Tab-separated table of C-alpha atoms in Angstrom:
chain	number	residue	atom	x	y	z
A	670	UNK	CA	18.920	26.158	-50.823
A	671	UNK	CA	16.636	24.806	-47.851
A	672	UNK	CA	15.240	27.338	-45.603
A	673	UNK	CA	14.585	26.435	-41.696
A	674	UNK	CA	10.992	26.841	-40.767
A	675	UNK	CA	10.135	29.705	-38.618
A	676	UNK	CA	8.969	27.581	-35.919
A	677	UNK	CA	11.887	25.081	-35.807
A	678	UNK	CA	13.651	24.697	-32.388
A	679	UNK	CA	17.040	26.147	-31.992
A	680	UNK	CA	19.865	24.006	-31.357
A	681	UNK	CA	20.171	25.076	-27.982
A	682	UNK	CA	16.463	24.174	-27.645
A	683	UNK	CA	17.260	20.868	-28.916
A	684	UNK	CA	20.057	20.278	-26.856
A	685	UNK	CA	17.728	21.422	-23.679
A	686	UNK	CA	15.274	18.950	-24.912
A	687	UNK	CA	17.709	16.088	-25.198
A	688	UNK	CA	18.866	16.798	-21.363
A	689	UNK	CA	15.497	16.529	-20.516
A	690	UNK	CA	14.944	13.430	-22.178
A	691	UNK	CA	17.847	11.813	-20.877
A	692	UNK	CA	17.160	13.048	-17.302
A	693	UNK	CA	13.599	11.631	-17.951
A	694	UNK	CA	14.830	8.066	-18.604
A	695	UNK	CA	17.834	8.362	-15.912
A	696	UNK	CA	15.332	9.371	-12.989
A	697	UNK	CA	13.128	6.028	-12.926
A	698	UNK	CA	16.699	3.663	-13.275
A	699	UNK	CA	18.174	5.547	-10.306
A	700	UNK	CA	14.984	5.550	-8.191
A	701	UNK	CA	14.469	1.529	-8.837
A	702	UNK	CA	18.262	1.095	-8.211
A	703	UNK	CA	17.682	3.051	-4.749
A	704	UNK	CA	14.679	0.752	-3.980
A	705	UNK	CA	16.293	-2.668	-4.639
A	706	UNK	CA	19.780	-1.775	-2.910
A	707	UNK	CA	20.275	-1.554	0.765
A	708	UNK	CA	21.344	-3.309	3.770
A	709	UNK	CA	18.929	-5.882	2.358
A	710	UNK	CA	19.286	-6.478	-1.102
A	711	UNK	CA	16.148	-7.145	-3.509
A	712	UNK	CA	16.120	-9.052	-6.386
A	713	UNK	CA	15.098	-6.833	-9.393
A	714	UNK	CA	11.640	-8.810	-9.894
A	715	UNK	CA	10.720	-8.745	-6.276
A	716	UNK	CA	11.214	-5.155	-6.363
A	717	UNK	CA	9.095	-4.733	-9.448
A	718	UNK	CA	6.388	-6.573	-8.083
A	719	UNK	CA	6.451	-5.427	-4.333
A	720	UNK	CA	6.591	-2.081	-6.131
A	721	UNK	CA	3.490	-2.612	-8.359
A	722	UNK	CA	1.582	-3.988	-5.090
A	723	UNK	CA	2.697	-1.181	-3.174
A	724	UNK	CA	1.264	1.388	-5.418
A	725	UNK	CA	-1.841	-0.394	-6.733
A	726	UNK	CA	-2.454	-1.810	-3.016
A	727	UNK	CA	-2.870	-5.335	-3.707
A	728	UNK	CA	-0.870	-6.476	-0.436
A	729	UNK	CA	-3.075	-7.336	1.964
A	730	UNK	CA	-2.391	-8.846	5.481
A	731	UNK	CA	-0.182	-12.150	5.598
A	732	UNK	CA	0.609	-11.714	1.943
A	733	UNK	CA	3.031	-8.997	2.581
A	734	UNK	CA	6.521	-10.236	2.481
A	735	UNK	CA	9.586	-9.217	3.770
A	736	UNK	CA	10.688	-7.655	0.518
A	737	UNK	CA	7.442	-5.938	0.090
A	738	UNK	CA	7.338	-4.475	3.945
A	739	UNK	CA	11.124	-2.773	3.311
A	740	UNK	CA	9.815	-1.496	0.303
A	741	UNK	CA	6.353	-0.201	0.913
A	742	UNK	CA	7.154	1.294	4.290
A	743	UNK	CA	10.906	2.357	4.367
A	744	UNK	CA	12.514	2.765	0.871
A	745	UNK	CA	9.587	3.585	-1.190
A	746	UNK	CA	8.475	6.945	0.710
A	747	UNK	CA	12.376	7.850	1.188
A	748	UNK	CA	13.391	7.514	-2.372
A	749	UNK	CA	10.133	9.582	-3.349
A	750	UNK	CA	11.152	12.147	-0.533
A	751	UNK	CA	14.982	12.461	-1.569
A	752	UNK	CA	13.654	12.733	-5.442
A	753	UNK	CA	11.148	15.871	-4.280
A	754	UNK	CA	13.578	17.435	-2.066
A	755	UNK	CA	16.290	16.934	-4.606
A	756	UNK	CA	14.179	18.796	-7.394
A	757	UNK	CA	13.158	21.600	-4.801
A	758	UNK	CA	16.255	22.289	-3.982
A	759	UNK	CA	17.980	22.487	-7.568
A	760	UNK	CA	15.307	24.365	-9.069
A	761	UNK	CA	15.332	27.026	-6.155
A	762	UNK	CA	19.192	27.328	-6.513
A	763	UNK	CA	18.538	27.567	-10.066
A	764	UNK	CA	15.976	30.705	-9.495
A	765	UNK	CA	18.339	32.535	-6.794
A	766	UNK	CA	21.168	32.395	-9.315
A	767	UNK	CA	19.108	33.873	-11.879
A	768	UNK	CA	17.441	36.176	-9.649
A	769	UNK	CA	21.019	37.417	-8.115
A	770	UNK	CA	22.433	37.025	-11.111
A	771	UNK	CA	25.278	35.343	-9.721
A	772	UNK	CA	26.558	31.918	-10.552
A	773	UNK	CA	27.790	30.997	-6.711
A	774	UNK	CA	24.271	32.074	-5.367
A	775	UNK	CA	22.574	29.506	-3.604
A	776	UNK	CA	19.148	29.374	-1.423
A	777	UNK	CA	21.077	29.806	1.676
A	778	UNK	CA	21.654	33.495	0.770
A	779	UNK	CA	18.316	34.642	2.003
A	780	UNK	CA	18.980	33.406	5.134
A	781	UNK	CA	16.330	30.415	5.172
A	782	UNK	CA	18.530	27.393	5.710
A	783	UNK	CA	20.291	29.440	8.855
A	784	UNK	CA	17.228	30.338	10.053
A	785	UNK	CA	15.437	26.635	9.860
A	786	UNK	CA	18.732	25.374	11.428
A	787	UNK	CA	18.439	27.968	14.246
A	788	UNK	CA	14.647	26.963	14.398
A	789	UNK	CA	15.240	23.086	14.652
A	790	UNK	CA	18.027	23.559	17.314
A	791	UNK	CA	15.712	25.920	19.481
A	792	UNK	CA	13.143	22.873	19.122
A	793	UNK	CA	15.942	20.186	20.145
A	794	UNK	CA	16.708	22.538	23.353
A	795	UNK	CA	13.258	23.532	24.199
A	796	UNK	CA	11.713	19.980	23.365
A	797	UNK	CA	14.010	18.125	25.994
A	798	UNK	CA	12.182	14.527	26.777
A	799	UNK	CA	9.186	15.436	24.389
A	800	UNK	CA	11.652	14.729	21.116
A	801	UNK	CA	10.953	10.567	21.176
A	802	UNK	CA	9.354	9.115	18.172
A	803	UNK	CA	7.199	10.542	15.596
A	804	UNK	CA	5.962	13.656	17.922
A	805	UNK	CA	9.471	15.257	18.313
A	806	UNK	CA	10.379	14.694	14.776
A	807	UNK	CA	7.383	16.872	13.940
A	808	UNK	CA	8.252	19.248	16.430
A	809	UNK	CA	11.612	20.032	15.006
A	810	UNK	CA	10.674	19.931	11.674
A	811	UNK	CA	7.812	22.715	12.649
A	812	UNK	CA	10.615	24.708	14.549
A	813	UNK	CA	12.756	24.633	11.203
A	814	UNK	CA	10.069	25.470	8.833
A	815	UNK	CA	9.107	28.657	11.289
A	816	UNK	CA	12.595	29.206	11.612
A	817	UNK	CA	13.368	29.437	7.972
A	818	UNK	CA	10.060	31.378	7.264
A	819	UNK	CA	11.069	34.215	9.821
A	820	UNK	CA	14.467	34.517	8.458
A	821	UNK	CA	13.179	35.430	5.178
A	822	UNK	CA	10.473	37.703	6.514
A	823	UNK	CA	13.324	39.582	8.376
A	824	UNK	CA	15.420	39.664	5.282
A	825	UNK	CA	13.275	40.886	2.816
A	826	UNK	CA	11.784	43.713	5.372
A	827	UNK	CA	15.707	44.743	5.722
A	828	UNK	CA	15.919	44.970	1.758
A	829	UNK	CA	12.717	46.498	1.210
A	830	UNK	CA	12.050	50.487	1.106
A	831	UNK	CA	9.556	53.234	-0.429
A	832	UNK	CA	11.721	52.702	-3.827
A	833	UNK	CA	11.410	48.818	-3.960
A	834	UNK	CA	13.364	45.769	-2.834
A	835	UNK	CA	17.097	45.985	-3.664
A	836	UNK	CA	18.305	42.647	-4.555
A	837	UNK	CA	21.857	43.677	-3.686
A	838	UNK	CA	20.441	44.541	-0.173
A	839	UNK	CA	18.861	41.638	0.267
A	840	UNK	CA	22.150	39.644	-0.716
A	841	UNK	CA	23.626	41.732	2.168
A	842	UNK	CA	21.270	41.266	4.660
A	843	UNK	CA	20.737	37.498	3.932
A	844	UNK	CA	24.557	37.260	5.091
A	845	UNK	CA	23.992	39.255	8.175
A	846	UNK	CA	20.972	37.135	9.158
A	847	UNK	CA	22.940	34.019	8.589
A	848	UNK	CA	25.852	35.122	10.792
A	849	UNK	CA	23.104	36.154	13.494
A	850	UNK	CA	21.303	32.811	13.343
A	851	UNK	CA	24.714	31.131	13.211
A	852	UNK	CA	25.888	33.000	16.601
A	853	UNK	CA	22.747	32.185	18.430
A	854	UNK	CA	22.814	28.491	17.524
A	855	UNK	CA	26.359	28.590	18.835
A	856	UNK	CA	25.263	29.740	22.034
A	857	UNK	CA	22.530	27.372	22.153
A	858	UNK	CA	24.870	24.357	21.724
A	859	UNK	CA	27.075	26.014	24.432
A	860	UNK	CA	24.781	25.486	27.047
A	861	UNK	CA	23.233	21.965	25.460
A	862	UNK	CA	23.672	18.681	27.075
A	863	UNK	CA	26.122	16.128	25.151
A	864	UNK	CA	22.582	14.354	23.798
A	865	UNK	CA	21.240	17.527	22.661
A	866	UNK	CA	24.591	18.669	20.684
A	867	UNK	CA	24.397	15.513	18.989
A	868	UNK	CA	20.811	15.790	17.868
A	869	UNK	CA	21.917	19.236	16.630
A	870	UNK	CA	25.174	17.977	14.691
A	871	UNK	CA	23.012	15.239	13.037
A	872	UNK	CA	19.977	17.391	11.994
A	873	UNK	CA	22.508	19.887	10.519
A	874	UNK	CA	24.314	16.812	8.393
A	875	UNK	CA	20.991	16.095	6.887
A	876	UNK	CA	19.352	12.420	6.748
A	877	UNK	CA	16.024	11.328	4.932
A	878	UNK	CA	15.881	8.450	7.752
A	879	UNK	CA	12.891	10.044	9.243
A	880	UNK	CA	10.917	9.556	5.782
A	881	UNK	CA	7.257	8.217	5.908
A	882	UNK	CA	3.888	9.097	3.653
A	883	UNK	CA	2.864	12.016	5.988
A	884	UNK	CA	6.246	13.808	5.522
A	885	UNK	CA	5.892	12.846	1.754
A	886	UNK	CA	2.525	14.185	1.894
A	887	UNK	CA	4.025	17.611	2.906
A	888	UNK	CA	6.551	17.515	0.363
A	889	UNK	CA	4.223	17.031	-2.396
A	890	UNK	CA	2.334	19.813	-1.863
A	891	UNK	CA	5.318	21.942	-1.684
A	892	UNK	CA	7.144	20.522	-4.665
A	893	UNK	CA	4.192	21.272	-6.430
A	894	UNK	CA	4.229	25.185	-5.007
A	895	UNK	CA	7.873	25.251	-6.413
A	896	UNK	CA	7.906	23.359	-9.441
A	897	UNK	CA	4.821	24.909	-10.564
A	898	UNK	CA	5.796	28.603	-9.665
A	899	UNK	CA	9.225	28.686	-10.119
A	900	UNK	CA	8.541	28.126	-14.037
A	901	UNK	CA	6.267	31.040	-14.392
A	902	UNK	CA	8.580	33.416	-13.781
A	903	UNK	CA	11.207	31.793	-16.441
A	904	UNK	CA	10.810	34.837	-19.007
A	905	UNK	CA	11.428	37.161	-16.358
A	906	UNK	CA	14.561	35.504	-14.992
A	907	UNK	CA	15.781	35.592	-18.465
A	908	UNK	CA	15.175	39.351	-18.554
A	909	UNK	CA	16.972	39.940	-15.009
A	910	UNK	CA	19.986	38.757	-16.394
A	911	UNK	CA	20.179	41.531	-18.669
A	912	UNK	CA	19.945	43.723	-15.384
A	913	UNK	CA	16.983	45.601	-13.546
A	914	UNK	CA	16.694	48.246	-15.711
A	915	UNK	CA	16.858	46.330	-18.826
A	916	UNK	CA	14.278	44.038	-17.271
A	917	UNK	CA	11.976	46.997	-16.691
A	918	UNK	CA	12.174	48.091	-19.875
A	919	UNK	CA	11.080	44.924	-21.315
A	920	UNK	CA	7.570	45.183	-19.201
A	921	UNK	CA	8.861	43.065	-16.039
A	922	UNK	CA	7.435	43.786	-12.648
A	923	UNK	CA	10.916	43.406	-10.953
A	924	UNK	CA	9.601	44.134	-7.380
A	925	UNK	CA	6.964	41.495	-7.894
A	926	UNK	CA	9.063	39.297	-9.277
A	927	UNK	CA	11.603	39.378	-6.670
A	928	UNK	CA	9.073	39.143	-4.140
A	929	UNK	CA	7.212	35.936	-5.643
A	930	UNK	CA	10.501	34.026	-6.323
A	931	UNK	CA	11.719	34.558	-2.685
A	932	UNK	CA	8.226	33.632	-1.261
A	933	UNK	CA	8.370	30.447	-2.963
A	934	UNK	CA	11.874	29.646	-2.651
A	935	UNK	CA	11.684	30.553	1.246
A	936	UNK	CA	8.591	28.126	1.657
A	937	UNK	CA	10.301	25.149	-0.928
A	938	UNK	CA	13.825	25.375	0.940
A	939	UNK	CA	12.267	25.652	4.652
A	940	UNK	CA	10.087	22.809	4.302
A	941	UNK	CA	13.238	20.498	2.785
A	942	UNK	CA	15.420	21.646	5.779
A	943	UNK	CA	12.567	20.779	7.858
A	944	UNK	CA	11.834	17.578	6.397
A	945	UNK	CA	15.445	16.504	5.850
A	946	UNK	CA	17.844	18.903	7.632
A	947	UNK	CA	20.454	20.582	6.083
A	948	UNK	CA	21.732	19.078	2.570
A	949	UNK	CA	24.720	21.208	1.006
A	950	UNK	CA	25.772	21.845	-2.516
A	951	UNK	CA	22.622	20.269	-4.304
A	952	UNK	CA	21.008	24.027	-5.123
A	953	UNK	CA	24.459	25.415	-6.182
A	954	UNK	CA	26.149	22.875	-8.055
A	955	UNK	CA	23.126	21.183	-10.175
A	956	UNK	CA	22.183	24.501	-11.641
A	957	UNK	CA	25.729	25.083	-12.717
A	958	UNK	CA	26.159	21.654	-14.355
A	959	UNK	CA	22.513	21.616	-15.951
A	960	UNK	CA	23.403	25.438	-17.410
A	961	UNK	CA	26.532	23.991	-19.069
A	962	UNK	CA	24.586	21.323	-20.451
A	963	UNK	CA	21.617	23.148	-21.673
A	964	UNK	CA	21.868	26.904	-22.056
A	965	UNK	CA	20.907	29.707	-19.813
A	966	UNK	CA	17.125	29.745	-21.021
A	967	UNK	CA	15.061	29.242	-17.791
A	968	UNK	CA	12.572	27.299	-18.996
A	969	UNK	CA	14.661	24.616	-19.818
A	970	UNK	CA	17.066	25.433	-16.591
A	971	UNK	CA	14.507	24.708	-13.877
A	972	UNK	CA	12.840	21.759	-15.507
A	973	UNK	CA	16.411	20.415	-16.258
A	974	UNK	CA	17.504	21.221	-12.775
A	975	UNK	CA	14.403	20.000	-10.886
A	976	UNK	CA	15.275	16.231	-12.898
A	977	UNK	CA	18.855	16.633	-12.224
A	978	UNK	CA	18.884	17.533	-8.203
A	979	UNK	CA	16.170	14.378	-7.845
A	980	UNK	CA	18.574	11.813	-9.631
A	981	UNK	CA	21.768	13.300	-7.213
A	982	UNK	CA	19.889	13.188	-3.957
A	983	UNK	CA	18.270	10.035	-4.450
A	984	UNK	CA	21.898	8.994	-5.748
A	985	UNK	CA	23.472	10.353	-3.012
A	986	UNK	CA	20.830	8.539	-0.649
A	987	UNK	CA	21.824	5.398	-1.764
A	988	UNK	CA	25.327	5.705	-1.091
A	989	UNK	CA	24.632	6.876	2.039
A	990	UNK	CA	22.885	3.874	3.110
A	991	UNK	CA	25.510	1.229	1.425
A	992	UNK	CA	28.843	2.774	1.729
A	993	UNK	CA	29.089	1.640	5.247
A	994	UNK	CA	26.108	-0.441	5.550
A	995	UNK	CA	24.452	-1.452	8.082
A	996	UNK	CA	25.946	1.963	9.629
A	997	UNK	CA	24.111	4.770	7.626
A	998	UNK	CA	25.852	8.346	6.843
A	999	UNK	CA	23.935	11.802	6.785
A	1000	UNK	CA	23.089	12.700	3.348
A	1001	UNK	CA	24.471	16.212	3.530
A	1002	UNK	CA	27.819	14.390	4.178
A	1003	UNK	CA	27.571	12.628	0.737
A	1004	UNK	CA	26.344	15.597	-1.220
A	1005	UNK	CA	29.250	18.177	0.168
A	1006	UNK	CA	31.766	15.083	-1.008
A	1007	UNK	CA	30.122	14.702	-4.281
A	1008	UNK	CA	29.601	18.270	-4.827
A	1009	UNK	CA	32.916	19.834	-4.027
A	1010	UNK	CA	35.167	17.927	-6.428
A	1011	UNK	CA	32.176	19.135	-9.322
A	1012	UNK	CA	32.022	22.681	-7.961
A	1013	UNK	CA	36.078	22.868	-7.967
A	1014	UNK	CA	35.975	21.568	-11.897
A	1015	UNK	CA	33.099	24.023	-12.596
A	1016	UNK	CA	35.418	26.982	-11.134
A	1017	UNK	CA	38.389	26.213	-12.657
A	1018	UNK	CA	36.257	26.063	-16.404
A	1019	UNK	CA	34.337	29.010	-15.225
A	1020	UNK	CA	35.413	31.064	-18.393
A	1021	UNK	CA	33.632	28.415	-20.314
A	1022	UNK	CA	29.951	28.876	-19.014
A	1023	UNK	CA	29.931	33.154	-18.540
A	1024	UNK	CA	32.081	33.673	-14.788
A	1025	UNK	CA	34.875	36.406	-14.729
C-alpha cells in the first residue's frame, strides 16, 4: 500500500495548476492573434518581426514599415491595455464575490462603476469644446476616476459605524448610490446636446480605441496594485466564505480586510472605467467559470480569474474590431453578448457550484 507524501498537492490544487498552465499558454496565442488581425491583416512572420522590433527598440526612422507602425503605435498598446483591464476586472469580481459571499456579486455593487460613469458624464457635459483630442480624453478619464472613488467613499462611510463595517449595509448602500448616480446621470443627459448624448452613450458602452502608451503606463501601475494586493487576502477571503464570525475566530481582522479589499477594488475598477468606459460581465462571469474549473480556493481563483479575464477582454476587443470591419463595435457590447449566454448557462447549472 502506497502512502501519499505529506506535502503532495491535492487533486483540487493540481486541477487549479492545470487551469493556470492552460491559461498561460492561451494568453499569448490570443494576444498575438489580436495583434495580427484587424482591418489590415498582417502575416504572422511580419507580426513577430514587428513585435520584436517594437519591444526591443530596433526600429528607427524609415526602417519602419506599415506593419511595424500599425503594431507599435496602435495594436500593441491596445492589446496590452485590454489584457490588463480584463485581469483587473475579473480578479476584482472574484474578490467581491468572496467578500459578499455571493456568487452574483460584481465590482459595480460598491458603486464604483456607477460613480465613474457619472464622473465621465459630468466631464463630458462640463468640458464642452475642450473635449477634442487627447486632452479631452484625459479630462473624461480623470472625471471617471474621481467619480468612482467618491462613490466608494460615500458607500464605505454609510456602511461603517462604531461597531465596524457591515458588508450587508455596504451592499445596500452601493445599490442606493448606484441608483442616485444613475438618476443624476439621466438628468444630465436630459439637458445635454445631441453631440454630448452620443459621447456619453459611447463612453458607457466601453471601448479601447483610445489606447496609447501613456494610458498603458497608468494601467500597469493599477494592475500591479490590484494583482499584487488582492492575493494577499486570499486566506482571509477563504475564511470569510464560512461567515464573518467564523473568520474572526480564525484570527481574521474582518473590518481591516473589508476596508482593504474595497479600496483596492475601487482603485482598480475606477481606473478601468476611466481608461475604457463601462465593460460589463467580465467581473461577474469570469470568476464563475474559473471557480467551476479550479475550485473555490481564492489563491488559485484570483490568479486564474486574472488570466481568464485578460484572455476574454483581448478576444472581445478583437471581435469588436473585425466583426463589422472597418466599423468598430464598442467592446462592452461584445462582452455582454459573450457573457449573457454563459451567465444563463451558469444559472441553469447553479446547483453544481454552490448556488441555491
